[in-house]
CSV table of C-alpha atoms in Angstrom, one decimal:
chain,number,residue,atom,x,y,z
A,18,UNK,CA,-41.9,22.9,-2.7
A,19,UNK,CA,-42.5,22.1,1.1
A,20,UNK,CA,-40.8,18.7,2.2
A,21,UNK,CA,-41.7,17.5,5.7
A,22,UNK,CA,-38.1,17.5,7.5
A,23,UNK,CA,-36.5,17.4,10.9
A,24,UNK,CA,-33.6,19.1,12.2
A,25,UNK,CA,-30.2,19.1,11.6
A,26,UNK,CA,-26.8,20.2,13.1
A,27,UNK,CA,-23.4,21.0,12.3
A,28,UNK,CA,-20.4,18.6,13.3
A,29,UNK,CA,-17.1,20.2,12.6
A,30,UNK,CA,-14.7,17.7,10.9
A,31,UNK,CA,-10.9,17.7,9.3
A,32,UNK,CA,-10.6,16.7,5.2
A,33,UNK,CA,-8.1,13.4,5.3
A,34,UNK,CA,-6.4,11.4,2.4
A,35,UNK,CA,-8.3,8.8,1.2
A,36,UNK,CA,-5.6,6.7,2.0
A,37,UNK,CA,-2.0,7.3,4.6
A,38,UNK,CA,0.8,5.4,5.9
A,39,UNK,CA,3.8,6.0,8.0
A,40,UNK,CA,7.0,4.4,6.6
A,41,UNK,CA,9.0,3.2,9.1
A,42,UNK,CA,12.6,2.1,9.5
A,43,UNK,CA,13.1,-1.7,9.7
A,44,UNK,CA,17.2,-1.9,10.3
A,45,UNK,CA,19.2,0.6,12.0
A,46,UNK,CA,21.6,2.5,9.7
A,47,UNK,CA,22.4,6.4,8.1
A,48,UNK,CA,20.0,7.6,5.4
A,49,UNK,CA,21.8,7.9,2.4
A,50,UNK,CA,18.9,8.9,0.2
A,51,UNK,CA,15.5,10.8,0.2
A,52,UNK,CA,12.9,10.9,-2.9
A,53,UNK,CA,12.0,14.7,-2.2
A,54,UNK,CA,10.7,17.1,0.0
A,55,UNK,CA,6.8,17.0,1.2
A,56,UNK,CA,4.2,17.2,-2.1
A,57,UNK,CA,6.9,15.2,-3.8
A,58,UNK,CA,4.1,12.5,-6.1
A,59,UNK,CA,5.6,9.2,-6.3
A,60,UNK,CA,4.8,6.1,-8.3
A,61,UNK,CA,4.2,2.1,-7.0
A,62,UNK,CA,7.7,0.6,-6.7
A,63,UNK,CA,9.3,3.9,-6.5
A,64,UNK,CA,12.5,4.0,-4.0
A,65,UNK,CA,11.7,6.6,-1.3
A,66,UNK,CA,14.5,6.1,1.0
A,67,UNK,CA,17.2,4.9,1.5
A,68,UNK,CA,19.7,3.8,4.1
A,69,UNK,CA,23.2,2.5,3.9
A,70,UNK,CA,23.7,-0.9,3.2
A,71,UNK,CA,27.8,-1.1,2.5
A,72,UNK,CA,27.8,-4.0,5.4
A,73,UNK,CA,25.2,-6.2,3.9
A,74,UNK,CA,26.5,-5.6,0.0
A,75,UNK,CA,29.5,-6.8,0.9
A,76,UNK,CA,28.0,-10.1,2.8
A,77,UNK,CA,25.9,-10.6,-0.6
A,78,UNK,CA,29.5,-10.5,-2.4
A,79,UNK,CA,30.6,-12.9,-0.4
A,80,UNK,CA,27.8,-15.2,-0.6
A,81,UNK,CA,27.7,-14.5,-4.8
A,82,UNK,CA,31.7,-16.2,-4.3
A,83,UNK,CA,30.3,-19.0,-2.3
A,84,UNK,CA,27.6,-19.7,-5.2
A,85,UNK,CA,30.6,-19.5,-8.0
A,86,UNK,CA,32.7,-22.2,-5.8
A,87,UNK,CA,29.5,-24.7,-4.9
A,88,UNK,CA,29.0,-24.3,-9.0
A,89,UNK,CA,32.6,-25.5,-9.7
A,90,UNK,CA,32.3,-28.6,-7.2
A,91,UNK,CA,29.0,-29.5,-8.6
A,92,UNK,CA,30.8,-29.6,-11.9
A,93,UNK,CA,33.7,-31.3,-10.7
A,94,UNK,CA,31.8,-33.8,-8.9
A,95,UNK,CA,29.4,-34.7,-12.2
A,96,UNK,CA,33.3,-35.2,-14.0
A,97,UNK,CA,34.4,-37.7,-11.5
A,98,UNK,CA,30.9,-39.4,-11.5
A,99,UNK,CA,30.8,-39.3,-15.5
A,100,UNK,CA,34.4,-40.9,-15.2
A,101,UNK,CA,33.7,-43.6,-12.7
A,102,UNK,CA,30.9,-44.7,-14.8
A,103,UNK,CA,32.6,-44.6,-18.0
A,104,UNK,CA,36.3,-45.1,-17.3
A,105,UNK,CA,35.7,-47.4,-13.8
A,106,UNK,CA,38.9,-47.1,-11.2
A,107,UNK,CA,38.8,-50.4,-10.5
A,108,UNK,CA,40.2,-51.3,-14.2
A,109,UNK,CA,42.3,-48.8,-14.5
A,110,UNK,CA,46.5,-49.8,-13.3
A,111,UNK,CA,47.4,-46.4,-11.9
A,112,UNK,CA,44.8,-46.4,-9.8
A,113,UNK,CA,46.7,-48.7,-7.7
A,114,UNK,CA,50.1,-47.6,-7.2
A,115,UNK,CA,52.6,-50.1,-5.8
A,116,UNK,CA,54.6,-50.1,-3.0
A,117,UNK,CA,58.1,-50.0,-4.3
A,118,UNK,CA,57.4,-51.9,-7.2
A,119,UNK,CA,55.8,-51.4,-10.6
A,120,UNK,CA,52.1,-51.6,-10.6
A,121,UNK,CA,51.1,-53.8,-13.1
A,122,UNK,CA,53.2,-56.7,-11.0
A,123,UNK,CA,51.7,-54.9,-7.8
A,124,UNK,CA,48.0,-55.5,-9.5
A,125,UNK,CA,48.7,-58.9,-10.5
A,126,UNK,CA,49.7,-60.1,-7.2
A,127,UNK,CA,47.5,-58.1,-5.4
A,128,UNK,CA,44.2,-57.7,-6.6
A,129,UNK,CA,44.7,-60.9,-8.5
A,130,UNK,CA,45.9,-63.1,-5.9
A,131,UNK,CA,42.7,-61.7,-4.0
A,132,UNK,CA,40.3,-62.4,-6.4
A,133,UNK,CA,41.7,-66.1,-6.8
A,134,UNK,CA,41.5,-66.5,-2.9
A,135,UNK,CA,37.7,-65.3,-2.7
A,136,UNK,CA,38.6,-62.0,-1.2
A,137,UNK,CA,38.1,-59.6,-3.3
A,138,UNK,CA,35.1,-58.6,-6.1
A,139,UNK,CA,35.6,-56.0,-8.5
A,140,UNK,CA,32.1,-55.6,-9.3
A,141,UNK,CA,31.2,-54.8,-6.2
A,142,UNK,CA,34.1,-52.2,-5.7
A,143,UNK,CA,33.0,-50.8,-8.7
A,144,UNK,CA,29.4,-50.6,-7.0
A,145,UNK,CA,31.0,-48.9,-4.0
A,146,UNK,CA,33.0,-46.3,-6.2
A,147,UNK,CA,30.5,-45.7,-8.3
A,148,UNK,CA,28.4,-45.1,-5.0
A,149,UNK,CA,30.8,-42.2,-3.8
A,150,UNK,CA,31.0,-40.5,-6.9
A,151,UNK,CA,27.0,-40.2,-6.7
A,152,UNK,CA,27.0,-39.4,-3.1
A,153,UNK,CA,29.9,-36.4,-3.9
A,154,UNK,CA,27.6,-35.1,-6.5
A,155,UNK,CA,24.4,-34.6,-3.7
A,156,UNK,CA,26.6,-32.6,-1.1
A,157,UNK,CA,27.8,-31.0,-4.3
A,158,UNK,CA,24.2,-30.4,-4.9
A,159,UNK,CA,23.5,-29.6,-1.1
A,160,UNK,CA,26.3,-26.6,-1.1
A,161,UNK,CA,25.2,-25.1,-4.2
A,162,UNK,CA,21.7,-24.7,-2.6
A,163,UNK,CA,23.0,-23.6,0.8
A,164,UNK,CA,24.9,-21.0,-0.8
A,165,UNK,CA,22.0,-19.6,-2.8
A,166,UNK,CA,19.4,-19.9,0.0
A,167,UNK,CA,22.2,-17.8,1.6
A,168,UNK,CA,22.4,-15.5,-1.0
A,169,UNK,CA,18.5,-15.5,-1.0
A,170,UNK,CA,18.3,-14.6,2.8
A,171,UNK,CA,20.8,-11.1,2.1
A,172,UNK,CA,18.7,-10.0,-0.6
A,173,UNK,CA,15.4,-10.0,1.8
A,174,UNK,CA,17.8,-8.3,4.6
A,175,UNK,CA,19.0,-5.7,1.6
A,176,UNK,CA,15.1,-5.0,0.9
A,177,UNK,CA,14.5,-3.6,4.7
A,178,UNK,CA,17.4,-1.0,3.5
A,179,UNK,CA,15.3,1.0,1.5
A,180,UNK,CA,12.0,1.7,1.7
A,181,UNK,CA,9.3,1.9,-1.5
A,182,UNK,CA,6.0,3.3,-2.4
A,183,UNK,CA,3.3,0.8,-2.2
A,184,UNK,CA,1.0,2.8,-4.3
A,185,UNK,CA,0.6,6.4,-5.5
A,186,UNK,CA,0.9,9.3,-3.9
A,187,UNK,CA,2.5,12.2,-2.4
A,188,UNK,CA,5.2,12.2,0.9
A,189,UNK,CA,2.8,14.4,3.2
A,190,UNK,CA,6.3,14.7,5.4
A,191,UNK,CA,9.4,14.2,5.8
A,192,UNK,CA,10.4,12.9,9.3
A,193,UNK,CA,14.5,12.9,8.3
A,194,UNK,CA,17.1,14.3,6.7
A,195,UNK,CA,20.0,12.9,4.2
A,196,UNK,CA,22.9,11.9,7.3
A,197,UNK,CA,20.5,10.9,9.9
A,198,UNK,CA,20.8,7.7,12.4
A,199,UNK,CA,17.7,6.1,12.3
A,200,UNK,CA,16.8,3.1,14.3
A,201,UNK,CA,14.5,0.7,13.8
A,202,UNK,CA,10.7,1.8,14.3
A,203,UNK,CA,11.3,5.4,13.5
A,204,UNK,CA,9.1,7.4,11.1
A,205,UNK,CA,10.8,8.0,8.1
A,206,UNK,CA,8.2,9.5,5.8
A,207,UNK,CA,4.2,10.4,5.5
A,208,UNK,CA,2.9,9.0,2.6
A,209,UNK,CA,-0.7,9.6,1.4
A,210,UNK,CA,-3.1,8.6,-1.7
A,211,UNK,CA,-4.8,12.3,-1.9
A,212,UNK,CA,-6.4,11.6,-5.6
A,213,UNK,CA,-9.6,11.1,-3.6
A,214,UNK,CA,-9.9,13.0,-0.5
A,215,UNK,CA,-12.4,12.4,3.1
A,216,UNK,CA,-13.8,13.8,5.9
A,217,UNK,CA,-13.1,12.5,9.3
A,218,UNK,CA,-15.5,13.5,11.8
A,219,UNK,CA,-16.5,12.8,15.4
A,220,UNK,CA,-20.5,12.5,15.5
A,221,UNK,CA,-22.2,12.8,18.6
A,222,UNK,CA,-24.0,9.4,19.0
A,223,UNK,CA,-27.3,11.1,19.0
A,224,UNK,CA,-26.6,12.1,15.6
A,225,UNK,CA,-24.7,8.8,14.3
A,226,UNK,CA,-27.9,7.5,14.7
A,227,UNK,CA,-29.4,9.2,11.8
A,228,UNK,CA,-26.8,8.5,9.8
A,229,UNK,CA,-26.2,5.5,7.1
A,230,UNK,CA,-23.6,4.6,4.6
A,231,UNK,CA,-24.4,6.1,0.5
A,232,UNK,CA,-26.0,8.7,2.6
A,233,UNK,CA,-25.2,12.2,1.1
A,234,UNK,CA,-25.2,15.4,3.4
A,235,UNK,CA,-23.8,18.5,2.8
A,236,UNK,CA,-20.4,20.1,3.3
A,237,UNK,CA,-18.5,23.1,3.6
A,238,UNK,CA,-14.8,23.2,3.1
A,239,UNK,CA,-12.4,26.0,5.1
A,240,UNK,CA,-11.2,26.9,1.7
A,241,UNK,CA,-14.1,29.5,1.4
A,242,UNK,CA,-15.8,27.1,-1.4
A,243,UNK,CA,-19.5,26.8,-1.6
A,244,UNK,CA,-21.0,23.1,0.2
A,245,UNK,CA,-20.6,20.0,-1.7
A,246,UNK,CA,-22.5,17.0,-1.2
A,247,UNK,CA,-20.5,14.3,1.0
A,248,UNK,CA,-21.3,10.6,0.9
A,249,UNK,CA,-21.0,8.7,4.3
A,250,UNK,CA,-18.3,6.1,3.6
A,251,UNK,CA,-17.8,4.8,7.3
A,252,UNK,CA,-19.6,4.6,10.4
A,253,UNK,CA,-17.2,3.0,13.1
A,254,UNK,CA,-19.3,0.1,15.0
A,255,UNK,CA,-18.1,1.7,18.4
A,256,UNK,CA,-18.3,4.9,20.4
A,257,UNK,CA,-16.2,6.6,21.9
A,258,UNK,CA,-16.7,6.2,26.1
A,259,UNK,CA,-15.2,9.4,27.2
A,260,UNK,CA,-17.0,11.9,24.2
A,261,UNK,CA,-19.7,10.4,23.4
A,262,UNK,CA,-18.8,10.1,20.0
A,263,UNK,CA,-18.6,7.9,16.7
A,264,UNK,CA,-16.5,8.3,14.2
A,265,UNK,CA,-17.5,8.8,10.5
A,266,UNK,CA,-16.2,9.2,7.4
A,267,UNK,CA,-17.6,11.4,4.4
A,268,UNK,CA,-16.0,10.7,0.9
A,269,UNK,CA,-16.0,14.0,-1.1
A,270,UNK,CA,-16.5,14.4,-4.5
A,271,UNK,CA,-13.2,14.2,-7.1
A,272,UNK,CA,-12.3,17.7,-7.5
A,273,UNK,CA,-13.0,19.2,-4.2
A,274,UNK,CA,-10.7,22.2,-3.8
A,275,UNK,CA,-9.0,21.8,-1.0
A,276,UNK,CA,-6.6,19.2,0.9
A,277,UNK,CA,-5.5,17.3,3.8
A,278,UNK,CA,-5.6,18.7,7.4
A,279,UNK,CA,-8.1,21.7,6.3
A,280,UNK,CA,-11.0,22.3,8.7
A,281,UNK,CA,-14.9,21.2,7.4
A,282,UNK,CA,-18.2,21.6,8.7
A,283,UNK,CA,-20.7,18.9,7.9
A,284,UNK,CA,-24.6,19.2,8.3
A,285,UNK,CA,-26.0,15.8,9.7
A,286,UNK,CA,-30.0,15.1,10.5
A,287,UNK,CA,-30.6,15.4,13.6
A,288,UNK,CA,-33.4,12.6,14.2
A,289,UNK,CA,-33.8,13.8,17.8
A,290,UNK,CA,-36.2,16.8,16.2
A,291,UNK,CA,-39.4,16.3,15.1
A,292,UNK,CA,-40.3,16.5,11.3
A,293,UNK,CA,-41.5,20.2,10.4
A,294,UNK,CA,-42.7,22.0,7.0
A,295,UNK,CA,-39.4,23.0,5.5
A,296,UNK,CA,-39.2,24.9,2.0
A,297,UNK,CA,-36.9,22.5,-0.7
A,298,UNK,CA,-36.1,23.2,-4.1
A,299,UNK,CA,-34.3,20.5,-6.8
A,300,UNK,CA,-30.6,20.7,-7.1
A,301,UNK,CA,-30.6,22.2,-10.6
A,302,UNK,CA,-32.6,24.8,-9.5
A,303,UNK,CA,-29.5,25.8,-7.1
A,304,UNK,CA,-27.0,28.6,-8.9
A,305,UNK,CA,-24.1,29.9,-7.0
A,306,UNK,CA,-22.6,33.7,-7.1
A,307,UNK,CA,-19.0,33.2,-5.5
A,308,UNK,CA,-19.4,31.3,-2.5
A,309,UNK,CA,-23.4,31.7,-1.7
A,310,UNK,CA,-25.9,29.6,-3.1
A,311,UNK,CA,-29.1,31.2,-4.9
A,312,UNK,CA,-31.9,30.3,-6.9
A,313,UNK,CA,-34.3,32.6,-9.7
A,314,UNK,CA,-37.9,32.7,-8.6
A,315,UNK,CA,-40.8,33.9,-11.0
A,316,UNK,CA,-41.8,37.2,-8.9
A,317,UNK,CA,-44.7,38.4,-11.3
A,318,UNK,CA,-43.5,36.9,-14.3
A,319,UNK,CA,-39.8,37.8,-14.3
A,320,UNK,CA,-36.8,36.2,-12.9
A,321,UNK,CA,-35.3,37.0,-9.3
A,322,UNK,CA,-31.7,36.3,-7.9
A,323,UNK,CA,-32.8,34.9,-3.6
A,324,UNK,CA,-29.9,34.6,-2.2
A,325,UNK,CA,-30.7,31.2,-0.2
A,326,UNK,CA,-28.9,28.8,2.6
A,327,UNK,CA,-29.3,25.2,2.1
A,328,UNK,CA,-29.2,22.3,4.4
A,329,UNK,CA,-29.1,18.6,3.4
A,330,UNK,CA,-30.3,16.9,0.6
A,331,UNK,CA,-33.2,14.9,0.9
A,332,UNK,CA,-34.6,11.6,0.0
A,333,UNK,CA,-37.2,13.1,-2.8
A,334,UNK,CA,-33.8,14.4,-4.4
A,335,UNK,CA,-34.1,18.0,-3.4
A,336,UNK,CA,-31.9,19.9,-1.1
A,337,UNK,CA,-33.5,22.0,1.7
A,338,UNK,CA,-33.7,25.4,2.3
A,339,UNK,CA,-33.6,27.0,5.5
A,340,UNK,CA,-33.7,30.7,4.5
A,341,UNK,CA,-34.3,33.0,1.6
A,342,UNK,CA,-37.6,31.1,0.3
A,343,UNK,CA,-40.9,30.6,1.1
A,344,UNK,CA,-43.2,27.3,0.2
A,345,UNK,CA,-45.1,28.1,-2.9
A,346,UNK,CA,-42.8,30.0,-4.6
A,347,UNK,CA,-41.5,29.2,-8.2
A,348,UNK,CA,-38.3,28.6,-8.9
A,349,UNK,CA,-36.4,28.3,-12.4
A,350,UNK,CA,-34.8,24.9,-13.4
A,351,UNK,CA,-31.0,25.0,-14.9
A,352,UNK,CA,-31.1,28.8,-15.4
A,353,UNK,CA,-28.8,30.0,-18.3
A,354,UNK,CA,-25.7,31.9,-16.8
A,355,UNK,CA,-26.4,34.4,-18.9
A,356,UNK,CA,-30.2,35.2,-17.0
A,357,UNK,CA,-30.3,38.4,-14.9
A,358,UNK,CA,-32.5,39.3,-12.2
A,359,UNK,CA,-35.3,41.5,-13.5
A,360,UNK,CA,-35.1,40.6,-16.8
């Protein structure tokens, strides 16, 4: 069929993980450990370096002793509140000792004397004891939590010793080596989400302009594969001042041979051209022999192998062609793989 079409161009691009990080070092130290070498696929959660933390294990020891003390105090301090309240000092004869003679005399004319002279009230000593006791069970209480808030604050230093995937995927590369001194803010590892891959391109603006998100152009990988169909995923709201550029983003389709880094050529509309008669067949008319792209035409009543180059899909669902056909022609539908020209 003929399609009225404009122009189009080809932007060169690089494939990119769908999604990358750097993993960084937060605290200075000697790596100790390293997940693998680059292509090694790790899981969420999994450790993927490490870096010695002998210091800080034995400050979390420490503060583990300080929590086992604060415990026993607690304890100690509910006894001596749980005896006050049930066994009150202020009854009992030892609690007041004498001073050279024995205590019960020592009581009697002491405390005793007191109480018949108005000075002295054992219910409200008992208040006051019973008072101290509580008061010794809240900085009981207090330590305990100081201690594990303490032990608490280690723990979050321990977890900047060792770094973990936050999703999956693969270390792209490896920045150190098992012995090296790293300080904080130095790459450690590449780490990259590669299940789904993109293209990263740099669009002249001219050209951005014809572009839209869901859009699907077509694509040729360096890996010597035929075009695939890309879908724009991203068009970055600003250009580029010295080039002239935007940036945009192509999400392949799962499968795509190929991987990060590798070189791809994508063909945009160009909406700068005017539209023109251009031949376009539909994409199941499209059979490929290695790398090339061909379709069967009827050429009096028998089927014949073009050898065609396509450009960009378009919005009737067909894909242009730019060569190999002529407007008019007919083409055959899902061919069989077994069909051969001629026959």
């Amino acid at each position: 069929m003929v399609s009225q079409v404009g122009g189009s161009a080809i932007v060169g691009g690089t494939v990119i993980p769908y999604k990358e990080i750097t993993v960084s070092a937060q605290v200075p130290g000697r790596v100790t450990y390293l997940a693998g070498v680059e292509g090694h696929r790790a899981e969420t959660g999994e450790v993927l370096v490490k870096i010695d933390d002998a210091d800080v294990q034995a400050q979390r020891r420490a503060a583990l002793s300080q929590i086992y003390q604060a415990e026993a105090g607690l304890r100690n301090s509910y006894m001596q509140y749980s005896r006050e309240l049930y066994s009150p000092r202020v009854n009992s004869i030892t609690g007041f000792p004498g001073m050279g003679i024995p205590a019960t005399f020592d009581q009697f004319f002491t405390r005793g004397f007191s109480e018949v002279m108005g000075q002295s009230d054992s219910g409200l000593e008992r208040q006051a004891d019973l008072y101290a006791q509580g008061v010794g069970v809240d900085q009981a209480t207090s330590g305990l939590a100081a201690a594990q808030a303490n032990l608490e604050a280690i723990d979050a230093a321990l977890d900047d010793f060792q770094a973990t995937a936050a999703f999956d995927g693969i270390i792209m590369r490896k920045h150190i080596e098992v012995g090296d001194t790293v300080q904080p803010g130095m790459p450690l590892v590449d780490y990259a989400f590669i299940d789904y891959l993109r293209i990263e391109a740099d669009v002249p603006v001219r050209l951005a302009a014809g572009l839209s998100e869901g859009m699907l152009v077509p694509a040729r990988l360096d890996s010597g594969s035929g075009p695939v169909e890309a879908r724009v995923a991203q068009i970055y709201p600003v250009a580029d001042p010295k080039r002239h550029t935007v940036t945009v983003k192509f999400d392949l389709p799962v499968g795509t041979p190929g991987g990060p880094g590798m070189y791809v050529e994508v063909t945009v509309p160009d909406a700068s051209v005017p539209a023109q008669a251009q031949t376009s067949v539909p994409l199941e008319a499209l059979v490929w022999r290695g790398s090339l792209p061909a379709v069967f035409v009827l050429d009096q009543g028998k089927p014949s192998l073009r050898i065609v180059r396509v450009g960009y899909p378009l919005p009737d669902g067909t894909i242009s062609v730019i060569s190999g056909l002529v407007g008019g022609e007919t083409v055959i539908l899902s061919p069989p793989s077994s069909l051969i020209s001629g026959h």
